[in-house]
Amino acid sequence: MAKTRQPIDPEKKARIIDVAMHEFAQHGYRDTKTDDIATQADVSKGLIFHYFKSKANLYLETVRRTFDKINQAADLSVWQDATDLKTMIVRALRYKIKMQLQYPDEFTLAMQAYGDTNALPEKLRPQMQEIWRSVLANSVPLLVTPVIERLPLRSGVKRDDVQAMILAISNFIGEKSKVMIQNPQLKIADFDGIVEQAMALMDIVEHGFLADE
């Protein structure tokens, strides 16, 4: 007779992910123990593996849920109501600092997952990179499209092309940030140079780089 599969308890699964979010944020992937997660979530270790199959799958699911939580909590008007691209960058940075104080575990895990992929097992890295590509590809258009639609574009310039340029800049700035994030002593102020460069690049997108004749 076939063995009946134990149904998933949504409350227990949510509790496991909440604890895992804190543990992964505090200790990183390698040093987080599923035994500790099980103890703090008040479930058996076997239940964790029943629900998620492996520590790697638990990590990926926790990272996905972390991004979902941040996105659901974020006030998109901070980006969407900006009058221009440079203003959007400044407002977004200030808001990000505020959210980091409200959601420390979520932002710590998000930054670790993005900036320290070398600390992950090799098999996990492509999956983590794909999560980030998906996050950027879905979030950038949502955040910047309202701003682009208010800009007086030159005749013949397509909004999709402008959006593609902004996504490319976001990826470029993200790669520079990724290197810095690996420094545990980093302060928010240390990102000022990157923010200034992002503002300069956005200024070029808006006004070009050739002098007026």
Coordinates of N, CA, C and O in Angstrom, one line a residue, residues 10-102:
P10 N 0.8 25.1 6.5 CA 1.3 26.5 6.0 C 1.9 27.3 7.2 O 2.8 28.0 7.0
E11 N 1.3 27.1 8.4 CA 1.8 27.9 9.5 C 3.2 27.4 9.9 O 4.1 28.3 10.2
K12 N 3.4 26.1 9.9 CA 4.8 25.6 10.2 C 5.8 26.0 9.1 O 6.9 26.3 9.4
K13 N 5.4 25.9 7.9 CA 6.3 26.3 6.8 C 6.7 27.7 6.9 O 7.8 28.1 6.7
A14 N 5.7 28.6 7.2 CA 6.0 30.0 7.3 C 6.9 30.3 8.5 O 7.8 31.1 8.4
R15 N 6.7 29.5 9.6 CA 7.6 29.7 10.8 C 9.0 29.2 10.4 O 10.0 29.9 10.9
I16 N 9.2 28.2 9.7 CA 10.5 27.7 9.3 C 11.2 28.8 8.5 O 12.4 29.1 8.7
I17 N 10.5 29.4 7.5 CA 11.1 30.4 6.6 C 11.5 31.6 7.4 O 12.5 32.2 7.2
D18 N 10.6 32.0 8.4 CA 10.9 33.2 9.2 C 12.2 33.0 10.0 O 13.1 33.9 10.1
V19 N 12.3 31.8 10.6 CA 13.5 31.5 11.4 C 14.7 31.4 10.4 O 15.8 31.9 10.8
A20 N 14.6 30.7 9.3 CA 15.7 30.6 8.4 C 16.2 31.9 7.9 O 17.4 32.1 7.7
M21 N 15.2 32.9 7.6 CA 15.6 34.2 7.2 C 16.6 34.8 8.2 O 17.6 35.4 7.8
H22 N 16.3 34.7 9.5 CA 17.1 35.3 10.5 C 18.5 34.6 10.6 O 19.5 35.2 10.6
E23 N 18.4 33.3 10.6 CA 19.6 32.5 10.7 C 20.6 32.7 9.5 O 21.8 32.9 9.7
F24 N 20.0 32.6 8.3 CA 20.9 32.8 7.1 C 21.5 34.3 7.1 O 22.6 34.5 6.7
A25 N 20.7 35.2 7.5 CA 21.1 36.6 7.6 C 22.3 36.8 8.6 O 23.2 37.5 8.3
Q26 N 22.1 36.1 9.7 CA 23.1 36.3 10.8 C 24.4 35.5 10.6 O 25.5 35.9 10.9
H27 N 24.2 34.3 10.0 CA 25.4 33.4 9.9 C 25.8 33.0 8.5 O 26.9 32.4 8.3
G28 N 25.1 33.4 7.5 CA 25.4 33.0 6.1 C 25.0 31.6 5.8 O 24.6 30.9 6.7
Y29 N 25.1 31.2 4.6 CA 24.6 29.9 4.2 C 25.4 28.8 4.8 O 24.8 27.9 5.4
R30 N 26.7 28.8 4.8 CA 27.5 27.7 5.2 C 27.4 27.5 6.7 O 27.4 26.3 7.2
D31 N 27.4 28.5 7.5 CA 27.4 28.4 8.9 C 26.0 28.3 9.6 O 25.9 28.1 10.8
T32 N 25.0 28.3 8.8 CA 23.7 28.1 9.3 C 23.4 26.6 9.4 O 23.6 25.9 8.5
K33 N 22.9 26.2 10.6 CA 22.6 24.8 10.8 C 21.1 24.6 10.8 O 20.3 25.3 11.4
T34 N 20.7 23.5 10.0 CA 19.3 23.2 10.0 C 18.8 22.7 11.4 O 17.6 22.9 11.7
D35 N 19.7 22.2 12.2 CA 19.3 21.8 13.6 C 18.8 23.0 14.4 O 17.8 23.0 15.1
D36 N 19.6 24.1 14.2 CA 19.2 25.4 14.9 C 17.9 25.9 14.4 O 17.1 26.4 15.2
I37 N 17.7 25.9 13.1 CA 16.4 26.3 12.5 C 15.2 25.5 13.0 O 14.2 26.1 13.4
A38 N 15.4 24.2 13.1 CA 14.4 23.3 13.6 C 14.0 23.6 15.0 O 12.9 23.7 15.4
T39 N 15.1 23.8 15.9 CA 14.8 24.1 17.3 C 14.1 25.4 17.5 O 13.1 25.5 18.2
Q40 N 14.5 26.5 16.8 CA 13.9 27.8 17.0 C 12.5 27.8 16.3 O 11.6 28.6 16.8
A41 N 12.3 27.1 15.3 CA 10.9 27.0 14.6 C 10.0 26.0 15.3 O 8.8 25.9 15.0
D42 N 10.5 25.3 16.3 CA 9.8 24.3 17.1 C 9.2 23.2 16.1 O 8.0 22.9 16.2
V43 N 10.0 22.7 15.2 CA 9.7 21.6 14.4 C 10.8 20.6 14.4 O 11.9 20.9 14.8
S44 N 10.6 19.5 13.8 CA 11.7 18.5 13.7 C 12.5 18.8 12.5 O 12.1 19.4 11.5
K45 N 13.8 18.4 12.5 CA 14.7 18.6 11.4 C 14.1 17.8 10.2 O 14.2 18.3 9.0
G46 N 13.5 16.6 10.5 CA 13.0 15.8 9.4 C 11.9 16.6 8.7 O 11.7 16.4 7.5
L47 N 11.1 17.4 9.4 CA 10.0 18.1 8.8 C 10.6 19.2 7.8 O 10.0 19.4 6.7
I48 N 11.7 19.8 8.2 CA 12.3 20.8 7.3 C 12.7 20.1 5.9 O 12.4 20.6 4.9
F49 N 13.3 18.9 6.0 CA 13.7 18.2 4.8 C 12.5 17.6 4.1 O 12.5 17.5 2.9
H50 N 11.4 17.3 4.8 CA 10.2 16.9 4.2 C 9.6 18.0 3.3 O 9.2 17.8 2.2
Y51 N 9.6 19.2 3.9 CA 9.0 20.4 3.2 C 10.0 20.9 2.0 O 9.5 21.3 1.0
F52 N 11.3 20.9 2.3 CA 12.2 21.6 1.4 C 13.2 20.7 0.7 O 13.9 21.2 -0.2
K53 N 13.3 19.5 1.1 CA 14.2 18.5 0.5 C 15.7 18.7 0.9 O 16.4 17.7 1.0
S54 N 16.1 19.9 1.0 CA 17.5 20.2 1.2 C 17.7 21.6 1.8 O 16.8 22.4 1.7
K55 N 18.9 21.8 2.4 CA 19.2 23.1 3.0 C 19.3 24.1 1.8 O 18.9 25.3 1.9
A56 N 19.8 23.7 0.7 CA 19.9 24.6 -0.5 C 18.6 25.0 -1.0 O 18.4 26.2 -1.2
N57 N 17.6 24.1 -1.0 CA 16.2 24.5 -1.4 C 15.6 25.4 -0.4 O 14.9 26.4 -0.8
L58 N 15.9 25.2 0.9 CA 15.3 26.1 1.9 C 15.9 27.5 1.7 O 15.2 28.5 1.9
Y59 N 17.2 27.6 1.4 CA 17.9 28.9 1.2 C 17.2 29.6 0.1 O 16.9 30.8 0.2
L60 N 17.1 28.9 -1.1 CA 16.5 29.6 -2.2 C 15.1 30.1 -2.0 O 14.7 31.2 -2.4
E61 N 14.3 29.2 -1.3 CA 12.9 29.6 -1.0 C 12.9 30.8 -0.1 O 12.1 31.7 -0.2
T62 N 13.8 30.8 0.9 CA 13.9 31.9 1.9 C 14.3 33.2 1.2 O 13.7 34.2 1.5
V63 N 15.2 33.1 0.3 CA 15.6 34.3 -0.4 C 14.5 34.9 -1.3 O 14.2 36.1 -1.3
R64 N 13.8 34.0 -2.0 CA 12.6 34.4 -2.8 C 11.6 35.1 -1.9 O 11.0 36.1 -2.3
R65 N 11.3 34.5 -0.8 CA 10.2 35.0 0.1 C 10.7 36.4 0.7 O 9.9 37.3 1.0
T66 N 12.0 36.5 0.9 CA 12.6 37.7 1.4 C 12.4 38.9 0.4 O 11.9 40.0 0.8
F67 N 12.7 38.6 -0.9 CA 12.4 39.6 -1.9 C 10.9 40.0 -2.0 O 10.6 41.1 -2.1
D68 N 10.1 39.0 -1.9 CA 8.7 39.2 -1.9 C 8.2 40.1 -0.8 O 7.4 41.0 -1.0
K69 N 8.8 39.8 0.4 CA 8.4 40.6 1.6 C 8.8 42.1 1.4 O 8.1 43.0 1.8
I70 N 10.1 42.3 0.9 CA 10.5 43.6 0.7 C 9.7 44.4 -0.3 O 9.3 45.5 -0.1
N71 N 9.4 43.7 -1.4 CA 8.6 44.3 -2.5 C 7.2 44.7 -2.0 O 6.7 45.7 -2.4
Q72 N 6.6 43.8 -1.2 CA 5.3 44.1 -0.7 C 5.2 45.2 0.3 O 4.2 46.0 0.4
A73 N 6.3 45.4 1.0 CA 6.4 46.4 2.0 C 6.8 47.8 1.4 O 6.5 48.8 2.0
A74 N 7.4 47.8 0.3 CA 8.0 49.0 -0.3 C 6.9 49.9 -0.8 O 5.9 49.5 -1.4
D75 N 7.1 51.2 -0.6 CA 6.2 52.2 -1.1 C 6.8 52.6 -2.5 O 7.7 53.4 -2.6
L76 N 6.2 52.1 -3.6 CA 6.7 52.3 -4.9 C 6.6 53.8 -5.4 O 7.3 54.2 -6.3
S77 N 5.8 54.5 -4.7 CA 5.7 55.9 -5.1 C 7.0 56.7 -4.9 O 7.2 57.7 -5.5
V78 N 7.8 56.2 -4.0 CA 9.1 56.8 -3.8 C 9.9 56.9 -5.1 O 10.5 57.9 -5.4
W79 N 9.8 55.9 -5.9 CA 10.4 55.9 -7.2 C 9.5 56.5 -8.3 O 9.9 57.4 -9.0
Q80 N 8.3 56.0 -8.3 CA 7.4 56.4 -9.4 C 7.0 57.8 -9.5 O 6.7 58.4 -10.5
D81 N 7.0 58.5 -8.3 CA 6.5 59.9 -8.3 C 7.7 60.9 -8.5 O 7.5 62.1 -8.4
A82 N 8.9 60.4 -8.6 CA 10.0 61.3 -8.8 C 9.9 62.1 -10.2 O 9.4 61.6 -11.1
T83 N 10.3 63.3 -10.1 CA 10.2 64.2 -11.3 C 11.2 63.9 -12.4 O 11.0 64.2 -13.6
D84 N 12.3 63.3 -12.0 CA 13.4 63.0 -13.0 C 14.2 61.8 -12.5 O 14.0 61.4 -11.3
L85 N 15.1 61.3 -13.3 CA 15.8 60.1 -12.9 C 16.8 60.3 -11.8 O 17.0 59.5 -10.9
K86 N 17.5 61.5 -11.8 CA 18.4 61.8 -10.7 C 17.7 61.9 -9.3 O 18.1 61.4 -8.3
T87 N 16.6 62.6 -9.3 CA 15.8 62.7 -8.1 C 15.3 61.3 -7.6 O 15.3 61.0 -6.4
M88 N 15.0 60.4 -8.6 CA 14.6 59.1 -8.3 C 15.7 58.3 -7.5 O 15.4 57.7 -6.5
I89 N 16.9 58.5 -8.0 CA 18.1 57.8 -7.4 C 18.2 58.3 -6.0 O 18.4 57.5 -5.0
V90 N 18.2 59.6 -5.7 CA 18.4 60.1 -4.4 C 17.3 59.7 -3.4 O 17.5 59.2 -2.3
R91 N 16.0 59.8 -3.9 CA 14.9 59.4 -3.1 C 15.0 57.9 -2.8 O 14.7 57.5 -1.6
A92 N 15.4 57.1 -3.7 CA 15.4 55.6 -3.6 C 16.5 55.3 -2.5 O 16.3 54.4 -1.7
L93 N 17.6 55.9 -2.6 CA 18.7 55.6 -1.6 C 18.2 56.0 -0.2 O 18.4 55.2 0.7
R94 N 17.7 57.1 0.0 CA 17.2 57.5 1.4 C 16.1 56.6 1.9 O 16.1 56.2 3.0
Y95 N 15.3 56.2 1.0 CA 14.2 55.2 1.4 C 14.8 53.9 1.7 O 14.3 53.2 2.6
K96 N 15.8 53.4 0.9 CA 16.4 52.1 1.2 C 17.0 52.1 2.6 O 16.9 51.1 3.3
I97 N 17.7 53.2 3.0 CA 18.3 53.3 4.3 C 17.2 53.1 5.4 O 17.3 52.4 6.4
K98 N 16.1 53.8 5.2 CA 14.9 53.7 6.1 C 14.4 52.3 6.2 O 14.2 51.7 7.3
M99 N 14.3 51.6 5.1 CA 13.8 50.2 5.1 C 14.8 49.3 5.7 O 14.4 48.3 6.3
Q100 N 16.1 49.5 5.5 CA 17.1 48.6 6.1 C 16.9 48.6 7.6 O 17.2 47.6 8.3
L101 N 16.6 49.8 8.2 CA 16.4 49.9 9.6 C 15.2 49.1 10.1 O 15.1 48.6 11.2
Q102 N 14.1 49.1 9.2 CA 12.9 48.5 9.6 C 13.0 46.9 9.4 O 12.3 46.2 10.1

